[in-house]
Amino acid sequence: MTEYLPPILAEYGDDLLDGFLVTIQLVGMSVAFGAIIGMGVAAARMSPRWWLKAFAWFYIGLFRGTPLLAQLFLIYYGLGQFSGLWRTLGLWNFLRDPFNCALLAFSLNTAAYQAEIFRGAILAVPEGQWEGARALGVGRRVAFMRVILPQAALLALRPFGNEIVLMIKGSAVASVVTVYDLLGETRLAYSDTFRFDVYFYAAALYLVLVETLRRLWDIFERRLTRHLDRERKEAVVDPAGQPVMS
Amino acid sequence: MDDSLLGLLRFGPDGWGDELLAGLRITLLLALTTAPVGLVLGFCLALMRRSDNARLRVPATIFTTIFKGLPELITLFIVYYGLSMAIRWVLSFVTSVHIEISAFLAGVIALGAVSASFASEVFMGALNGINRGQVEAAEALGLGRWPILRKILIPQVMRLALPGLSNLWLVLLKDTALVSVIALPDLLRRTFIAVGSTKEPFFFFTVAIVIYFIISLVSMAILALLEARFSRGYAR
């Protein structure tokens, strides 16, 4: 069937698809690791201890206030400077792979955004839910796990979906440190052939990925939150629409 | 001090301080040139997307969907390589002069299109926040379309849109770092050059990140003042 394809796709189509899968893998793993780190950062941000709060504030501001590309360079080139140290720690095999460096940078970056999403969602659950649980004699820990968290998780869905989209778009910078993600494969194909149309096919793949995710997420979110009124949902802070630090 | 890492930041021929400062100038210049493009184009896109005329609404919607969904880096490559190629192709019919668009111009066009798409979203929200009755009242008083836009809509839209636009400015500042990939000597690119010659990547990239962080913090302080000014007369 390859004869029906445009020549550049017949030759490089498989590579682009490989890159597409690398992009999905990179984003999926970063978002998952970022969620774990982000929960810790959100907990620190809401902690009564001032030094935990200060650390979380600084972490969130630093990762949200500086370019992802600069963060990636610091991790890829900057950490590589101490290869001797990593060798003795047995981490060098992990850190010299550009994919792992991108994964580390993206996880730390999205953790900062996700921490703000989690915090906003938890704060958006009405105070009366805490009071109701206490009136029923439910302890704070159980109230948080059984009453607050399930409601907060629903409220976090919409900004969380936006964050995944931002991560898909942001992940393209991995190609700059020689990760062969979708854009990386595209740049390779372009430098081999100087056929510019390969960029359009890559762009189409990115658009399909982003739009599919956005639309599916929208249906999913609307279905899960159909019992909530609009006002409640809009009370959640979406960091994508908020100043970098608050 | 001179042999220490901080000595590398000296100004003059043997330090990198002046190079980084020149890079910072280009970063800020690019962001400040792009912001008005995104603002004006974004407002036009918002008006087009609200229009009843499908010939205005459909292209504006397609434009914003594309530039909101594409990674900024691929948009930049398409503009930088693609536009140069297109211009060369058109010119090849009339002249043999070789023209390439500069990395700076490519940055303004690509980042301008992206910020305009996101700005149109912010403006749509702000326009929806203004009661329809205000436009109807203005029409009843005999005001034309242009005075309604200039005297009734824009002042109120600016107040409602400012928080969203502030955020877009901060995103734009960070996105300017991408032009370093197409060799515009901005802050990040110059840092890269400094790393290449000093072999001190950890130190220099930390310095670059600190500088970006400081510009973000300063921007936020200025934007907070602006927001307070535009919200005069509205109790919070």
Coordinates of C-alpha atoms in Angstrom, one line a residue:
Chain A
M1 CA 0.0 0.0 0.0
T2 CA 3.0 2.2 0.3
E3 CA 2.7 3.3 -3.3
Y4 CA -0.4 5.4 -2.4
L5 CA 1.5 7.3 0.2
P6 CA 3.4 10.6 -0.4
P7 CA 7.0 9.6 -1.1
I8 CA 8.3 11.1 2.2
L9 CA 5.8 9.1 4.2
A10 CA 6.5 5.9 2.3
E11 CA 10.1 6.3 3.3
Y12 CA 9.9 7.9 6.8
G13 CA 6.4 7.0 7.9
D14 CA 7.5 4.2 10.1
D15 CA 10.1 6.5 11.8
L16 CA 7.5 9.1 12.4
L17 CA 5.2 6.6 14.0
D18 CA 8.1 5.3 16.2
G19 CA 8.6 8.9 17.3
F20 CA 4.9 9.4 17.9
L21 CA 5.1 6.4 20.3
V22 CA 8.1 7.8 22.0
T23 CA 6.3 11.1 22.5
I24 CA 3.3 9.3 24.0
Q25 CA 5.6 7.2 26.3
L26 CA 7.5 10.3 27.4
V27 CA 4.4 12.3 28.2
G28 CA 2.6 9.4 29.8
M29 CA 5.5 8.5 32.1
S30 CA 6.2 12.2 33.0
V31 CA 2.6 12.9 33.8
A32 CA 2.4 9.8 36.1
F33 CA 5.7 10.5 37.9
G34 CA 4.7 14.2 38.0
A35 CA 1.5 13.3 39.7
I36 CA 3.3 11.4 42.5
I37 CA 5.8 14.2 43.1
G38 CA 3.1 16.8 42.7
M39 CA 1.0 15.2 45.5
G40 CA 4.0 15.5 47.8
V41 CA 4.6 19.2 46.8
A42 CA 0.9 20.0 47.2
A43 CA 1.0 18.4 50.7
A44 CA 4.1 20.5 51.5
R45 CA 2.4 23.6 50.2
M46 CA -0.6 23.1 52.5
S47 CA 1.5 22.0 55.5
P48 CA 1.4 24.1 58.7
R49 CA 5.3 24.0 58.8
W50 CA 6.7 27.2 57.4
W51 CA 9.8 25.6 55.9
L52 CA 7.9 23.0 54.0
K53 CA 5.5 25.7 52.7
A54 CA 8.4 27.9 51.7
F55 CA 10.2 25.0 49.9
A56 CA 7.0 24.1 48.0
W57 CA 6.4 27.8 47.1
F58 CA 9.9 28.1 45.8
Y59 CA 9.8 24.8 43.9
I60 CA 6.5 25.7 42.2
G61 CA 7.6 29.2 41.3
L62 CA 10.9 28.1 40.0
F63 CA 9.6 25.4 37.7
R64 CA 6.6 27.5 36.5
G65 CA 8.6 30.7 36.1
T66 CA 11.4 29.5 33.9
P67 CA 11.5 27.9 30.4
L68 CA 11.2 24.1 30.2
L69 CA 14.0 24.1 27.7
A70 CA 16.4 25.8 30.2
Q71 CA 15.4 23.2 32.8
L72 CA 16.1 20.4 30.3
F73 CA 19.5 21.9 29.5
L74 CA 20.4 22.2 33.2
I75 CA 19.6 18.5 33.7
Y76 CA 21.0 17.1 30.5
Y77 CA 24.3 19.1 30.2
G78 CA 24.6 20.4 33.8
L79 CA 24.2 17.0 35.6
G80 CA 26.5 15.4 33.0
Q81 CA 29.3 17.6 34.3
F82 CA 29.4 15.5 37.5
S83 CA 29.6 12.1 35.7
G84 CA 32.2 10.9 38.1
L85 CA 29.8 11.3 41.0
W86 CA 27.0 9.6 39.2
R87 CA 29.3 6.7 38.3
T88 CA 30.2 6.1 41.9
L89 CA 26.5 6.3 42.8
G90 CA 25.6 3.9 39.9
L91 CA 23.3 6.5 38.4
W92 CA 25.4 7.3 35.3
N93 CA 23.7 4.7 33.0
F94 CA 20.4 6.4 33.8
L95 CA 21.5 10.0 33.4
R96 CA 23.5 9.7 30.2
D97 CA 20.4 8.7 28.2
P98 CA 18.8 11.8 26.9
F99 CA 15.3 10.1 27.2
N100 CA 15.8 9.7 30.9
C101 CA 17.0 13.3 31.3
A102 CA 13.9 14.5 29.4
L103 CA 11.8 12.3 31.6
L104 CA 13.3 13.7 34.8
A105 CA 13.0 17.3 33.6
F106 CA 9.4 16.9 32.5
S107 CA 8.3 15.0 35.6
L108 CA 9.8 17.7 37.9
N109 CA 8.2 20.4 35.7
T110 CA 4.7 19.0 35.5
A111 CA 4.8 18.2 39.2
A112 CA 4.9 21.9 39.9
Y113 CA 1.8 22.5 37.8
Q114 CA 0.0 19.5 39.1
A115 CA 0.7 20.5 42.7
E116 CA -1.2 23.7 42.1
I117 CA -4.0 21.8 40.5
F118 CA -4.3 19.4 43.4
R119 CA -4.1 22.2 46.0
G120 CA -6.8 24.3 44.1
A121 CA -9.1 21.3 43.9
I122 CA -8.8 20.4 47.6
L123 CA -9.4 24.1 48.5
A124 CA -12.4 24.2 46.2
V125 CA -14.3 21.5 48.2
P126 CA -16.7 23.5 50.4
E127 CA -15.7 24.0 54.0
G128 CA -19.1 22.5 55.0
Q129 CA -17.9 19.0 53.9
W130 CA -15.2 19.1 56.6
E131 CA -17.6 20.4 59.2
G132 CA -20.2 17.8 58.2
A133 CA -17.7 15.0 58.6
R134 CA -16.6 16.3 62.0
A135 CA -20.2 16.6 63.2
L136 CA -20.6 12.9 62.3
G137 CA -17.5 12.1 64.5
V138 CA -15.3 11.3 61.5
G139 CA -11.6 12.0 62.1
R140 CA -9.7 14.4 60.0
R141 CA -7.6 11.7 58.2
V142 CA -10.7 9.6 57.3
A143 CA -12.6 12.7 56.4
F144 CA -9.8 13.7 54.0
M145 CA -9.5 10.3 52.3
R146 CA -13.2 9.5 52.2
V147 CA -15.0 12.8 51.8
I148 CA -12.7 15.5 50.6
L149 CA -10.4 13.6 48.2
P150 CA -13.0 12.0 46.0
Q151 CA -14.7 15.3 45.5
A152 CA -11.4 17.1 44.9
A153 CA -10.4 14.4 42.3
L154 CA -13.4 15.2 40.2
L155 CA -12.8 18.9 40.4
A156 CA -9.2 18.4 39.3
L157 CA -10.1 16.6 36.2
R158 CA -10.5 19.5 33.8
P159 CA -7.3 21.3 34.7
F160 CA -5.5 18.0 34.8
G161 CA -6.6 17.4 31.2
N162 CA -5.3 20.8 30.2
E163 CA -2.0 20.0 31.8
I164 CA -1.6 16.7 29.8
V165 CA -2.2 18.7 26.6
L166 CA 0.5 21.3 27.7
M167 CA 2.9 18.4 28.4
I168 CA 2.3 16.9 24.9
K169 CA 3.2 20.2 23.4
G170 CA 6.1 20.9 25.7
S171 CA 7.6 17.5 25.1
A172 CA 8.6 18.5 21.6
V173 CA 11.7 20.3 23.2
A174 CA 13.1 16.8 24.0
S175 CA 14.1 16.7 20.3
V176 CA 16.7 19.4 21.1
V177 CA 18.7 17.1 23.3
T178 CA 18.6 14.3 20.7
V179 CA 15.6 12.4 22.0
Y180 CA 13.9 10.8 18.9
D181 CA 10.4 11.7 19.7
L182 CA 8.0 12.7 17.0
L183 CA 9.7 16.1 16.4
G184 CA 13.1 14.4 16.7
E185 CA 12.3 11.9 13.9
T186 CA 10.8 14.7 11.8
R187 CA 14.0 16.8 12.1
L188 CA 16.1 13.8 11.2
A189 CA 13.9 13.1 8.1
Y190 CA 14.1 16.7 7.1
S191 CA 17.9 16.9 7.4
D192 CA 18.2 13.7 5.3
T193 CA 15.9 14.8 2.5
F194 CA 15.3 18.6 2.8
R195 CA 11.7 17.8 2.1
F196 CA 9.8 20.3 4.1
D197 CA 6.4 18.6 3.9
V198 CA 7.5 16.2 6.6
Y199 CA 6.9 19.0 9.1
F200 CA 3.3 19.2 8.0
Y201 CA 2.7 15.4 8.6
A202 CA 4.3 15.7 12.1
A203 CA 2.2 18.8 12.8
A204 CA -0.9 16.8 11.8
L205 CA 0.0 14.0 14.1
Y206 CA 0.5 16.3 17.0
L207 CA -2.9 18.0 16.3
V208 CA -4.7 14.7 16.1
L209 CA -3.1 13.6 19.4
V210 CA -4.0 16.9 21.2
E211 CA -7.5 17.2 19.7
T212 CA -8.4 13.6 20.3
L213 CA -7.3 13.8 23.9
R214 CA -9.0 17.1 24.5
R215 CA -12.3 15.9 23.1
L216 CA -12.3 12.5 24.8
W217 CA -11.3 14.1 28.1
D218 CA -14.1 16.7 27.7
I219 CA -16.7 13.9 27.3
F220 CA -15.2 11.9 30.2
E221 CA -15.1 14.9 32.5
R222 CA -18.6 16.1 31.7
R223 CA -20.0 12.7 32.3
L224 CA -18.2 12.3 35.7
T225 CA -19.2 15.7 36.9
R226 CA -22.8 15.8 35.6
H227 CA -24.1 16.1 39.1
L228 CA -22.1 19.2 39.8
D229 CA -23.3 22.7 38.9
R230 CA -21.2 25.0 36.7
E231 CA -20.4 27.4 39.5
R232 CA -18.8 24.7 41.6
K233 CA -16.6 23.4 38.7
E234 CA -15.5 26.9 37.8
A235 CA -14.3 27.6 41.4
V236 CA -11.3 25.3 40.7
V237 CA -8.1 27.1 40.0
D238 CA -6.6 26.1 36.7
P239 CA -2.9 26.9 36.8
A240 CA -2.9 27.3 33.0
G241 CA -5.1 30.3 33.5
Q242 CA -3.4 31.7 36.6
P243 CA -0.3 33.7 37.4
V244 CA 2.8 31.7 37.9
M245 CA 2.9 32.2 41.7
S246 CA 0.2 32.8 44.2
Chain B
M1 CA 37.5 35.7 43.0
D2 CA 38.9 36.0 39.5
D3 CA 39.5 32.3 39.1
S4 CA 36.2 31.3 40.7
L5 CA 33.0 30.5 38.9
L6 CA 31.5 34.0 39.7
G7 CA 34.6 35.5 37.9
L8 CA 33.2 34.0 34.7
L9 CA 30.4 36.5 34.9
R10 CA 32.7 39.5 34.7
F11 CA 31.9 42.1 32.1
G12 CA 34.5 42.6 29.3
P13 CA 36.4 40.4 27.0
D14 CA 37.3 37.7 29.5
G15 CA 33.9 37.3 31.2
W16 CA 30.5 36.3 30.1
G17 CA 28.4 38.9 32.0
D18 CA 28.1 41.3 29.0
E19 CA 27.3 38.5 26.6
L20 CA 24.5 37.2 28.9
L21 CA 23.2 40.7 29.3
A22 CA 23.1 41.2 25.5
G23 CA 21.2 37.9 25.3
L24 CA 18.7 39.1 27.9
R25 CA 18.1 42.2 25.8
I26 CA 17.2 40.1 22.8
T27 CA 14.9 37.9 24.9
L28 CA 13.1 40.9 26.3
L29 CA 13.0 42.6 22.9
L30 CA 11.5 39.5 21.3
A31 CA 8.8 39.2 24.0
L32 CA 8.0 42.9 23.9
T33 CA 7.7 42.9 20.1
T34 CA 5.6 39.8 20.0
A35 CA 3.1 40.8 22.8
P36 CA 1.4 43.6 20.9
V37 CA 1.1 41.4 17.8
G38 CA -0.6 38.7 19.9
L39 CA -2.8 41.2 21.6
V40 CA -4.2 42.9 18.5
L41 CA -4.4 39.7 16.4
G42 CA -6.0 37.9 19.4
F43 CA -8.7 40.6 19.8
C44 CA -9.5 40.4 16.1
L45 CA -9.7 36.6 16.3
A46 CA -12.0 36.8 19.3
L47 CA -14.3 39.2 17.4
M48 CA -14.2 37.0 14.3
R49 CA -15.0 33.9 16.3
R50 CA -18.1 35.6 17.8
S51 CA -19.3 36.8 14.5
D52 CA -22.5 35.6 12.9
N53 CA -20.8 35.5 9.5
A54 CA -19.4 32.0 8.9
R55 CA -16.8 33.3 6.5
L56 CA -15.2 35.2 9.5
R57 CA -15.9 32.6 12.2
V58 CA -14.7 29.5 10.5
P59 CA -11.2 30.6 9.5
A60 CA -10.6 32.2 12.9
T61 CA -11.7 29.0 14.7
I62 CA -9.4 26.9 12.5
F63 CA -6.5 29.2 13.1
T64 CA -6.8 29.2 16.9
T65 CA -7.4 25.4 17.0
I66 CA -4.2 24.8 15.0
F67 CA -1.9 27.2 16.9
K68 CA -3.3 26.2 20.3
G69 CA -2.8 22.5 19.6
L70 CA 0.7 22.5 17.9
P71 CA 3.8 22.4 19.9
E72 CA 5.4 25.9 19.8
L73 CA 8.7 24.5 18.6
I74 CA 7.2 22.9 15.5
T75 CA 5.3 26.1 14.8
L76 CA 8.6 27.9 15.0
F77 CA 10.3 25.4 12.6
I78 CA 7.5 25.6 10.1
V79 CA 7.6 29.4 10.1
Y80 CA 11.4 29.6 10.0
Y81 CA 12.1 27.0 7.3
G82 CA 8.7 27.1 5.6
L83 CA 8.2 30.8 5.2
S84 CA 11.8 31.3 3.9
M85 CA 11.2 28.5 1.4
A86 CA 7.8 30.0 0.3
I87 CA 9.3 33.4 -0.1
R88 CA 12.2 32.0 -2.1
W89 CA 9.8 30.1 -4.3
V90 CA 7.7 33.2 -5.0
L91 CA 10.7 35.3 -5.7
S92 CA 12.3 32.8 -7.9
F93 CA 9.8 33.8 -10.6
V94 CA 10.9 37.4 -10.6
T95 CA 14.4 37.6 -9.4
S96 CA 17.4 35.5 -8.3
V97 CA 17.9 37.5 -5.1
H98 CA 18.3 35.2 -2.2
I99 CA 16.2 36.2 0.8
E100 CA 15.8 34.4 4.1
I101 CA 13.6 35.6 7.0
S102 CA 15.6 36.3 10.2
A103 CA 15.3 34.1 13.2
F104 CA 13.9 37.1 15.1
L105 CA 11.1 37.7 12.6
A106 CA 10.3 34.0 12.6
G107 CA 10.1 34.1 16.4
V108 CA 7.7 37.1 16.3
I109 CA 5.5 35.5 13.7
A110 CA 5.4 32.0 15.3
L111 CA 5.0 33.2 18.9
G112 CA 2.7 35.9 17.8
A113 CA 0.3 33.4 16.2
V114 CA 0.4 31.2 19.3
S115 CA -0.2 34.0 21.8
A116 CA -2.9 35.4 19.6
S117 CA -4.7 32.1 19.6
F118 CA -4.6 31.9 23.4
A119 CA -5.4 35.6 23.8
S120 CA -8.5 35.2 21.6
E121 CA -9.7 32.6 24.2
V122 CA -9.1 35.1 27.0
F123 CA -10.9 37.9 25.1
M124 CA -13.8 35.6 24.3
G125 CA -14.3 35.0 28.0
A126 CA -14.0 38.7 28.8
L127 CA -16.5 39.6 26.0
N128 CA -18.9 37.1 27.4
G129 CA -18.6 38.7 30.8
I130 CA -20.0 42.0 29.5
N131 CA -23.8 42.3 29.6
R132 CA -25.3 42.3 26.1
G133 CA -27.6 45.0 27.3
Q134 CA -24.7 47.4 27.3
V135 CA -24.2 47.1 23.6
E136 CA -28.0 47.3 23.1
A137 CA -28.2 50.5 25.2
A138 CA -25.3 52.0 23.3
E139 CA -27.1 51.2 20.0
A140 CA -30.3 52.7 21.3
L141 CA -28.3 55.9 22.0
G142 CA -27.3 56.0 18.4
L143 CA -23.6 55.1 18.8
G144 CA -22.0 53.5 15.8
R145 CA -20.1 50.2 15.8
W146 CA -16.6 51.8 16.1
P147 CA -17.5 54.0 19.1
I148 CA -19.2 51.1 20.8
L149 CA -16.1 49.0 20.4
R150 CA -13.7 51.7 21.5
K151 CA -15.7 53.4 24.3
I152 CA -17.9 50.6 25.7
L153 CA -16.3 47.2 25.0
I154 CA -12.5 47.7 25.1
P155 CA -12.2 49.4 28.5
Q156 CA -14.3 46.8 30.2
V157 CA -12.7 43.9 28.3
M158 CA -9.3 45.1 29.3
R159 CA -10.3 44.8 33.0
L160 CA -11.8 41.4 32.7
A161 CA -9.0 40.1 30.4
L162 CA -6.0 41.4 32.3
P163 CA -5.5 38.4 34.6
G164 CA -5.6 36.0 31.7
L165 CA -3.3 38.2 29.5
S166 CA -0.8 38.5 32.4
N167 CA -0.5 34.8 32.4
L168 CA 0.0 34.8 28.6
W169 CA 2.8 37.3 29.0
L170 CA 4.6 35.0 31.4
V171 CA 4.1 32.1 29.0
L172 CA 5.4 34.2 26.2
L173 CA 8.6 35.1 28.1
K174 CA 9.3 31.4 28.7
D175 CA 8.5 30.5 25.1
T176 CA 11.1 33.0 23.7
A177 CA 13.7 30.5 24.9
L178 CA 12.7 28.3 22.0
V179 CA 14.1 30.7 19.4
S180 CA 17.6 29.7 20.7
V181 CA 17.1 26.5 18.8
I182 CA 17.0 28.4 15.5
A183 CA 20.2 30.2 16.6
L184 CA 18.8 33.6 17.6
P185 CA 21.4 34.8 20.2
D186 CA 18.9 35.2 23.1
L187 CA 19.7 34.6 26.7
L188 CA 19.6 30.8 26.5
R189 CA 21.6 30.7 23.2
R190 CA 24.4 32.8 24.7
T191 CA 24.4 30.7 27.8
F192 CA 24.9 27.7 25.5
I193 CA 27.8 29.4 23.8
A194 CA 29.3 30.3 27.2
V195 CA 29.0 26.6 28.2
G196 CA 30.7 25.5 25.0
S197 CA 33.7 27.6 25.7
T198 CA 34.0 27.3 29.5
K199 CA 32.8 23.7 30.0
E200 CA 30.8 24.8 33.0
P201 CA 27.2 23.8 32.1
F202 CA 25.8 23.4 35.6
F203 CA 26.9 26.9 36.7
F204 CA 25.8 28.7 33.5
F205 CA 22.4 27.0 33.1
T206 CA 21.7 27.8 36.8
V207 CA 22.6 31.4 36.1
A208 CA 20.2 31.5 33.1
I209 CA 17.4 29.9 35.1
V210 CA 17.9 32.4 37.9
I211 CA 17.8 35.3 35.4
Y212 CA 14.5 33.9 33.8
F213 CA 13.1 33.5 37.3
I214 CA 13.9 37.1 38.2
I215 CA 12.3 38.4 35.0
S216 CA 9.1 36.4 35.8
L217 CA 9.0 37.7 39.4
V218 CA 9.5 41.3 38.2
S219 CA 6.8 40.9 35.5
M220 CA 4.4 39.5 38.0
A221 CA 4.9 42.5 40.3
I222 CA 4.3 45.0 37.5
L223 CA 1.3 43.1 36.3
A224 CA -0.2 43.0 39.8
L225 CA 0.1 46.8 39.8
L226 CA -1.6 47.1 36.4
E227 CA -4.4 44.8 37.5
A228 CA -5.0 46.9 40.6
R229 CA -5.1 50.0 38.4
F230 CA -7.6 48.6 35.9
S231 CA -9.9 47.3 38.7
R232 CA -10.2 50.8 40.3
G233 CA -13.8 51.3 41.3
Y234 CA -14.5 47.6 41.6
A235 CA -14.6 46.2 45.1
R236 CA -13.2 42.7 45.3

